[in-house]
Short mmCIF file of C-alpha atoms and ligand atoms in Angstrom, two decimals:
data_model
loop_
_atom_site.label_atom_id
_atom_site.label_comp_id
_atom_site.label_asym_id
_atom_site.label_seq_id
_atom_site.Cartn_x
_atom_site.Cartn_y
_atom_site.Cartn_z
CA MET A 196 0.00 0.00 0.00
CA SER A 197 1.44 3.41 -0.86
CA LEU A 198 1.09 6.10 1.76
CA ALA A 199 -1.12 9.15 1.19
CA SER A 200 0.36 12.63 0.93
CA VAL A 201 -0.82 15.21 3.50
CA HIS A 202 -1.63 18.81 2.52
CA LEU A 203 -2.41 22.00 4.33
CA ARG A 204 -5.65 23.27 2.76
CA GLY A 205 -6.63 26.02 5.20
CA ILE A 206 -5.05 28.11 7.93
CA GLY A 207 -6.38 30.57 10.49
CA GLY A 208 -5.48 32.44 13.62
CA TYR A 209 -7.12 34.36 16.41
CA LEU A 210 -5.73 36.77 18.99
CA PRO A 211 -7.87 38.11 21.83
CA GLU A 212 -8.62 41.83 21.60
CA ARG A 213 -6.84 43.11 24.70
CA VAL A 214 -3.19 44.01 24.11
CA MET A 215 -0.76 44.21 27.01
CA HIS A 216 2.32 46.36 26.26
CA ASN A 217 5.64 46.13 28.06
CA ARG A 218 4.79 49.47 29.68
CA ASP A 219 1.76 47.80 31.33
CA LEU A 220 4.15 45.22 32.84
CA GLU A 221 6.34 47.98 34.27
CA ALA A 222 3.40 48.75 36.57
CA LEU A 223 3.16 45.12 37.72
CA VAL A 224 6.76 43.99 38.26
CA ASP A 225 10.26 45.47 38.51
CA THR A 226 11.06 45.55 34.79
CA THR A 227 11.44 47.92 31.86
CA ASP A 228 10.30 47.96 28.26
CA GLN A 229 13.98 48.23 27.26
CA TRP A 230 15.01 45.10 29.23
CA ILE A 231 12.15 43.03 27.79
CA VAL A 232 12.80 44.12 24.21
CA GLU A 233 16.58 43.61 24.46
CA ARG A 234 16.47 40.21 26.20
CA THR A 235 13.41 38.69 24.47
CA GLY A 236 12.35 40.75 21.43
CA ILE A 237 8.82 41.02 22.85
CA SER A 238 6.96 44.36 22.80
CA GLU A 239 3.38 43.29 23.39
CA ARG A 240 1.12 40.27 23.81
CA HIS A 241 -2.61 39.58 23.68
CA ILE A 242 -4.56 38.62 26.81
CA ILE A 243 -7.74 36.55 26.89
CA ALA A 244 -10.94 38.29 28.08
CA PRO A 245 -12.41 37.22 31.45
CA ASP A 246 -15.40 35.62 29.73
CA GLN A 247 -13.32 33.68 27.16
CA MET A 248 -11.93 30.16 27.47
CA THR A 249 -9.15 28.45 25.51
CA SER A 250 -11.87 26.69 23.47
CA ASP A 251 -13.26 30.07 22.37
CA LEU A 252 -9.87 31.09 20.97
CA ALA A 253 -9.60 27.69 19.27
CA VAL A 254 -13.07 27.98 17.73
CA ALA A 255 -12.33 31.46 16.34
CA ALA A 256 -9.06 30.26 14.73
CA ALA A 257 -10.74 27.10 13.41
CA GLN A 258 -13.51 29.08 11.75
CA VAL A 259 -10.94 31.13 9.84
CA ALA A 260 -9.04 27.96 8.82
CA LEU A 261 -12.22 26.18 7.66
CA ALA A 262 -13.29 29.22 5.62
CA ASP A 263 -9.79 29.42 4.12
CA ALA A 264 -10.05 25.74 3.12
CA GLY A 265 -13.56 26.28 1.75
CA MET A 266 -14.83 23.50 4.04
CA THR A 267 -17.44 23.11 6.76
CA ILE A 268 -17.09 21.23 10.04
CA ASP A 269 -19.22 18.40 8.56
CA GLU A 270 -16.39 17.59 6.14
CA ILE A 271 -13.87 17.05 8.97
CA ASP A 272 -12.95 13.47 10.07
CA ALA A 273 -10.97 14.29 13.24
CA LEU A 274 -10.20 17.27 15.48
CA VAL A 275 -7.05 17.66 17.59
CA VAL A 276 -6.32 20.51 20.00
CA ALA A 277 -2.79 21.03 21.29
CA THR A 278 -3.04 22.92 24.57
CA THR A 279 -1.40 23.34 27.95
CA THR A 280 -4.28 25.43 29.26
CA PRO A 281 -7.38 23.28 28.65
CA ASP A 282 -10.83 24.52 29.63
CA PHE A 283 -11.18 21.56 32.00
CA ILE A 284 -9.13 18.64 33.32
CA PHE A 285 -11.76 16.73 31.37
CA PRO A 286 -13.54 16.63 28.98
CA SER A 287 -10.85 17.45 26.44
CA THR A 288 -10.86 20.94 24.97
CA ALA A 289 -11.13 19.26 21.56
CA THR A 290 -14.60 17.91 22.41
CA VAL A 291 -15.67 21.36 23.66
CA VAL A 292 -14.42 22.88 20.39
CA GLN A 293 -16.19 20.18 18.38
CA ALA A 294 -19.50 20.98 20.06
CA LYS A 295 -19.04 24.76 19.70
CA LEU A 296 -18.31 24.30 15.98
CA GLY A 297 -21.41 22.11 15.60
CA GLY A 298 -19.44 18.95 14.73
CA LYS A 299 -20.64 15.44 15.57
CA ASP A 300 -19.39 11.87 15.83
CA PHE A 301 -15.84 12.25 14.49
CA PRO A 302 -13.04 11.68 17.04
CA ALA A 303 -11.66 14.66 18.96
CA TRP A 304 -8.79 14.68 21.44
CA ASP A 305 -6.18 16.91 23.06
CA ILE A 306 -2.44 16.63 22.82
CA GLN A 307 -0.09 17.99 25.47
CA ALA A 308 3.49 18.79 24.57
CA VAL A 309 3.41 22.37 25.87
CA CYS A 310 5.04 24.80 23.39
CA SER A 311 5.81 21.86 21.06
CA GLY A 312 2.14 20.79 21.01
CA PHE A 313 1.46 21.89 17.45
CA VAL A 314 4.67 20.35 16.07
CA TYR A 315 3.90 17.10 17.94
CA GLY A 316 0.26 17.25 16.78
CA LEU A 317 1.25 17.77 13.16
CA ALA A 318 3.59 14.77 13.31
CA GLN A 319 0.91 12.59 14.93
CA VAL A 320 -1.84 13.58 12.52
CA GLU A 321 0.49 13.28 9.53
CA GLY A 322 1.23 9.66 10.43
CA MET A 323 -2.44 8.80 10.92
CA MET A 324 -3.44 10.45 7.65
CA ARG A 325 -0.64 8.83 5.64
CA ALA A 326 -1.83 5.46 6.95
CA GLY A 327 -5.36 6.20 5.73
CA MET A 328 -7.09 6.68 9.10
CA PHE A 329 -8.43 10.15 8.35
CA ARG A 330 -8.92 12.24 5.20
CA ARG A 331 -9.52 15.70 6.66
CA VAL A 332 -8.25 16.81 10.04
CA LEU A 333 -8.60 20.07 11.93
CA LEU A 334 -5.49 20.67 14.06
CA ILE A 335 -5.47 23.60 16.48
CA GLY A 336 -2.92 25.05 18.91
CA ALA A 337 -4.73 27.18 21.50
CA GLU A 338 -3.57 28.70 24.77
CA ALA A 339 -4.59 30.98 27.60
CA MET A 340 -1.10 31.17 29.12
CA SER A 341 -2.00 34.34 31.03
CA ARG A 342 -4.22 32.14 33.23
CA ILE A 343 -1.25 30.09 34.50
CA VAL A 344 1.38 32.83 34.71
CA ASP A 345 2.58 34.12 38.08
CA TRP A 346 2.03 37.85 37.56
CA SER A 347 4.47 38.67 40.35
CA ASP A 348 7.40 36.80 38.71
CA ARG A 349 9.26 39.14 36.34
CA GLY A 350 11.32 36.25 35.00
CA THR A 351 8.28 34.59 33.40
CA CYS A 352 5.23 36.89 33.27
CA ILE A 353 6.80 39.13 30.61
CA LEU A 354 7.17 36.22 28.18
CA PHE A 355 3.73 34.78 27.53
CA GLY A 356 0.63 35.69 25.57
CA ASP A 357 -2.69 34.11 24.54
CA GLY A 358 -4.02 33.08 21.14
CA ALA A 359 -4.84 30.23 18.79
CA GLY A 360 -3.77 28.99 15.36
CA ALA A 361 -5.49 26.30 13.30
CA VAL A 362 -4.89 24.31 10.14
CA VAL A 363 -7.08 22.06 7.99
CA LEU A 364 -5.13 19.11 6.61
CA GLU A 365 -6.27 16.88 3.75
CA ALA A 366 -4.91 13.59 2.46
CA GLY A 367 -3.92 13.53 -1.22
CA GLU A 368 -2.49 11.21 -3.88
CA PRO A 369 0.57 9.19 -2.76
CA ASP A 370 2.82 10.53 -5.52
CA ASP A 371 2.14 14.24 -4.83
CA GLU A 372 5.52 15.75 -3.94
CA ASN A 373 3.98 18.80 -2.21
CA GLY A 374 2.57 18.68 1.32
CA MET A 375 4.13 17.18 4.44
CA VAL A 376 7.69 15.93 3.98
CA GLY A 377 8.02 14.54 7.50
CA SER A 378 8.74 15.19 11.16
CA VAL A 379 11.25 14.55 13.94
CA LEU A 380 10.27 14.52 17.64
CA HIS A 381 12.28 14.29 20.87
CA ALA A 382 11.74 14.50 24.62
CA ASP A 383 13.98 14.24 27.68
CA GLY A 384 12.17 14.21 31.01
CA ALA A 385 15.44 14.58 32.91
CA TYR A 386 14.94 18.32 32.33
CA ARG A 387 11.34 18.39 33.60
CA ASP A 388 12.03 20.63 36.61
CA LEU A 389 13.57 23.49 34.62
CA LEU A 390 10.26 24.62 33.14
CA LYS A 391 6.96 23.57 34.65
CA ALA A 392 3.59 24.54 36.07
CA LYS A 393 2.16 22.42 38.83
CA HIS A 394 -1.34 21.19 38.34
CA PRO A 395 -3.82 22.46 40.94
CA HIS A 396 -3.96 18.89 42.24
CA THR A 397 -0.17 18.40 42.29
CA PRO A 398 0.87 17.83 45.91
CA SER A 399 3.14 20.75 46.74
CA SER A 400 4.80 20.36 50.12
CA PRO A 401 4.17 18.36 53.29
CA ASP A 402 3.08 21.47 55.18
CA ARG A 403 0.69 22.78 52.55
CA ALA A 404 -2.29 24.58 54.03
CA ASN A 405 -4.88 22.52 52.23
CA HIS A 406 -3.36 19.15 53.01
CA HIS A 407 -5.71 16.46 54.29
CA GLN A 408 -4.48 13.25 55.78
CA SER A 409 -5.88 10.19 57.53
CA ALA A 410 -4.34 6.87 58.42
CA ASP A 411 -5.22 5.51 54.99
CA PHE A 412 -4.79 8.31 52.50
CA GLN A 413 -3.65 11.82 51.89
CA VAL A 414 -5.01 14.26 49.35
CA ASP A 415 -4.45 17.82 48.29
CA SER A 416 -7.24 20.08 47.28
CA ALA A 417 -6.73 23.11 45.10
CA GLY A 418 -3.30 24.68 44.89
CA SER A 419 -1.88 27.16 42.43
CA ALA A 420 -0.71 26.32 38.94
CA ALA A 421 1.88 28.89 37.91
CA VAL A 422 4.71 28.74 35.40
CA GLU A 423 8.13 28.25 37.03
CA MET A 424 11.27 28.47 34.92
CA LYS A 425 15.03 28.52 35.24
CA GLY A 426 15.22 30.86 32.26
CA ASN A 427 18.89 30.91 31.37
CA GLU A 428 19.27 27.11 31.69
CA VAL A 429 16.21 26.61 29.45
CA PHE A 430 17.68 29.11 27.01
CA ARG A 431 20.99 27.25 26.76
CA VAL A 432 19.41 23.82 26.17
CA ALA A 433 16.82 25.27 23.74
CA VAL A 434 19.52 26.75 21.50
CA ALA A 435 21.47 23.47 21.48
CA LYS A 436 18.49 21.14 20.90
CA LEU A 437 16.88 23.32 18.22
CA GLY A 438 20.20 23.60 16.39
CA GLY A 439 20.41 19.79 16.50
CA VAL A 440 16.85 19.06 15.41
CA VAL A 441 16.91 21.33 12.35
CA ASN A 442 20.06 19.57 11.14
CA GLU A 443 18.56 16.18 11.93
CA ILE A 444 15.33 16.69 10.00
CA LEU A 445 17.15 17.99 6.92
CA GLU A 446 19.52 15.03 7.02
CA LYS A 447 16.63 12.57 7.50
CA TYR A 448 14.92 13.77 4.32
CA ALA A 449 18.18 14.29 2.35
CA LEU A 450 17.79 18.08 2.16
CA GLN A 451 20.28 20.93 2.62
CA ASP A 452 20.13 24.23 4.55
CA ALA A 453 19.82 26.06 1.25
CA ASP A 454 16.67 24.08 0.31
CA VAL A 455 14.67 25.70 3.13
CA ASP A 456 12.65 28.67 1.90
CA TRP A 457 11.08 29.63 5.24
CA LEU A 458 11.81 28.97 8.89
CA VAL A 459 8.71 29.09 11.11
CA PRO A 460 10.09 28.81 14.64
CA HIS A 461 8.44 28.69 18.04
CA GLN A 462 8.32 32.31 19.20
CA ALA A 463 9.84 32.12 22.68
CA ASN A 464 12.71 34.58 22.40
CA ILE A 465 14.19 36.46 19.40
CA ARG A 466 17.71 35.45 20.50
CA ILE A 467 16.82 31.73 20.34
CA ILE A 468 15.26 32.25 16.89
CA GLN A 469 18.35 34.12 15.66
CA ALA A 470 20.59 31.28 16.87
CA THR A 471 18.55 28.68 14.95
CA ALA A 472 18.48 30.84 11.81
CA LYS A 473 22.25 31.25 12.06
CA LYS A 474 22.67 27.48 12.33
CA LEU A 475 20.70 27.15 9.06
CA LYS A 476 22.64 30.07 7.50
CA MET A 477 19.26 31.72 6.90
CA ASP A 478 18.71 35.40 6.42
CA MET A 479 16.26 36.73 9.09
CA GLY A 480 14.11 37.96 6.17
CA ARG A 481 13.22 34.28 5.56
CA VAL A 482 12.07 33.71 9.15
CA ALA A 483 8.43 34.07 10.28
CA LEU A 484 8.50 36.49 13.22
CA THR A 485 5.60 37.25 15.53
CA VAL A 486 7.43 37.23 18.87
CA ALA A 487 7.43 41.05 19.12
CA ARG A 488 3.64 41.24 18.76
CA HIS A 489 2.46 37.94 20.30
CA GLY A 490 5.07 36.93 22.89
CA ASN A 491 5.21 33.20 23.58
CA THR A 492 1.77 31.71 22.93
CA SER A 493 3.00 28.16 23.58
CA SER A 494 1.29 25.63 21.28
CA ALA A 495 -0.37 28.47 19.32
CA SER A 496 2.90 30.16 18.43
CA VAL A 497 3.96 28.05 15.43
CA PRO A 498 0.55 27.99 13.65
CA LEU A 499 0.08 31.72 14.38
CA ALA A 500 3.52 32.48 12.90
CA LEU A 501 2.70 30.35 9.83
CA TYR A 502 -0.66 32.13 9.49
CA ASP A 503 1.08 35.50 9.74
CA LEU A 504 3.52 34.49 6.99
CA TYR A 505 0.64 33.23 4.81
CA GLN A 506 -1.24 36.50 5.29
CA SER A 507 1.83 38.47 4.23
CA GLY A 508 1.39 36.91 0.78
CA ARG A 509 4.98 35.70 0.59
CA LEU A 510 4.36 31.93 0.52
CA GLU A 511 4.50 30.23 -2.87
CA ARG A 512 3.40 26.76 -3.91
CA GLY A 513 6.22 24.23 -3.65
CA GLN A 514 8.27 26.26 -1.15
CA LEU A 515 9.89 24.27 1.66
CA ILE A 516 8.91 25.35 5.19
CA LEU A 517 10.69 24.21 8.35
CA LEU A 518 8.66 24.38 11.56
CA GLU A 519 10.34 23.86 14.94
CA ALA A 520 9.53 24.15 18.65
CA PHE A 521 11.06 23.62 22.08
CA ALA A 522 9.04 23.12 25.26
CA GLY A 523 8.88 22.15 28.89
CA GLY A 524 9.58 18.46 29.45
CA PHE A 525 11.78 19.08 27.61
CA ALA A 526 9.93 18.14 24.43
CA TRP A 527 11.08 19.44 21.06
CA GLY A 528 10.72 18.68 17.39
CA ALA A 529 10.46 19.88 13.80
CA ASN A 530 8.30 19.37 10.70
CA LEU A 531 9.02 19.93 7.03
CA LEU A 532 6.22 20.97 4.73
CA ARG A 533 6.07 21.82 1.02
CA TRP A 534 3.45 24.53 0.64
CA SER A 535 0.62 23.18 -1.53
CA LYS A 536 -2.08 25.83 -1.31
O1 LIG B 299 8.72 28.23 25.36
C1 LIG B 299 9.51 27.36 26.08
C2 LIG B 299 10.88 27.77 26.08
N1 LIG B 299 11.11 28.94 26.90
C3 LIG B 299 12.18 29.63 26.61
O2 LIG B 299 12.81 29.31 25.64
C4 LIG B 299 12.61 30.76 27.50
C5 LIG B 299 14.09 30.71 27.57
N2 LIG B 299 14.69 31.72 28.41
C6 LIG B 299 14.73 33.02 28.07
O3 LIG B 299 14.14 33.45 27.10
C7 LIG B 299 15.59 33.94 28.90
O4 LIG B 299 16.38 33.16 29.76
C8 LIG B 299 14.82 34.99 29.73
C9 LIG B 299 14.26 36.05 28.81
C10 LIG B 299 13.70 34.33 30.52
C11 LIG B 299 15.75 35.68 30.72
O5 LIG B 299 16.84 36.28 30.03
P1 LIG B 299 18.34 36.04 30.49
O6 LIG B 299 19.17 36.86 29.62
O7 LIG B 299 18.58 34.56 30.49
O8 LIG B 299 18.35 36.62 31.95
P2 LIG B 299 18.67 35.90 33.34
O9 LIG B 299 17.55 34.99 33.72
O10 LIG B 299 20.04 35.32 33.29
O11 LIG B 299 18.67 37.13 34.30
C12 LIG B 299 19.61 38.20 34.16
C13 LIG B 299 19.22 39.32 35.11
C14 LIG B 299 18.93 38.82 36.53
O12 LIG B 299 19.38 39.81 37.43
P3 LIG B 299 20.79 39.65 38.20
O13 LIG B 299 20.69 38.36 38.95
O14 LIG B 299 21.82 39.63 37.11
O15 LIG B 299 20.82 40.85 39.07
C15 LIG B 299 17.45 38.77 36.58
O16 LIG B 299 16.94 38.91 37.89
O17 LIG B 299 18.01 39.92 34.66
C16 LIG B 299 17.07 39.94 35.73
N3 LIG B 299 15.72 39.85 35.17
C17 LIG B 299 15.02 40.93 34.81
N4 LIG B 299 15.31 42.23 34.82
C18 LIG B 299 14.37 43.09 34.37
C19 LIG B 299 15.00 38.74 34.92
N5 LIG B 299 13.81 39.08 34.41
C20 LIG B 299 13.81 40.42 34.34
C21 LIG B 299 12.86 41.37 33.88
N6 LIG B 299 13.19 42.68 33.91
N7 LIG B 299 11.67 41.00 33.39
#
């Protein structure tokens, strides 16, 4: 059996209305616009409204992607949401999104690989579609990171933003050379403590205020779930792993640096992006950049950056696009895609 090709037919994005500028952060923590811009490249980020949920951002991005593909939700065979900030512990945000979009019966599930969620999701869906499991899949990266940020921690609260990006993928003829080329994924849980957010039900410490214990069991009720990060250590490993994974994926598919037309990186920090572009000997003019306007939107950052590039009108059929991301876990990876719209 020959494997199907996998094509991106539609793409969309959504950013909540409220914009938080670096100046607004100066009022919250001991920081300056200059420090944030110089160390991260971020100037502003979007913040979810009090009455919005992650699923609402996902739905808005999905509607744009479906319209772009010229499809309705009834034509979709599966729906995957990559998110670190789900509406609920369960049900999955994907099922909430399915219902809000008016979809029925087809499978819907979440994927959790933090900032690498979209890259992981694309690899997973690609494999399933190549094997003939699904013909049309809606893949969304959606986050409300502002809901899990510690707004008193200047080392992390300046970095994140909210938003969603979505793509509609469709299986095509096996011999079509456009579409997905392939993916590479990695994780190393030895680094798990460098970047994390405890779950509200994660036991925190033996003397926690809301600790309940009897002879037979102990439980924790609600605690706080805030991002904790050893920033400079994460930075160092991110630069090294991303440099490695972009080389690895090109080697795997017998391609060269010079074959890549566009780099669409995870938008965590402009200095990390510059290091990866340098590794690929790519001019920054060939790199999708949203970090200044969006900050780090975790699993939404790669599809939002791709959507931004698409909207700029610079993508051409047949061009080779390299997507990459690095995340807590650590979990990292890359995808190669030949633009076929
Ligand atoms: O998406 C998942 C992956 N996440 C990342 O890739 C994030 C990776 N890390 C980073 O982007 C950077 O490490 C940060 C932007 C978080 C921090 O930049 P840095 O250049 O690594 O700074 P640092 O943590 O080494 O801190 C340098 C100094 C410290 O002060 P002292 O100890 O030298 O006096 C910090 O306390 O900068 C201070 N600092 C700040 N100063 C003003 C830390 N945050 C701030 C701030 N404003 N917001």
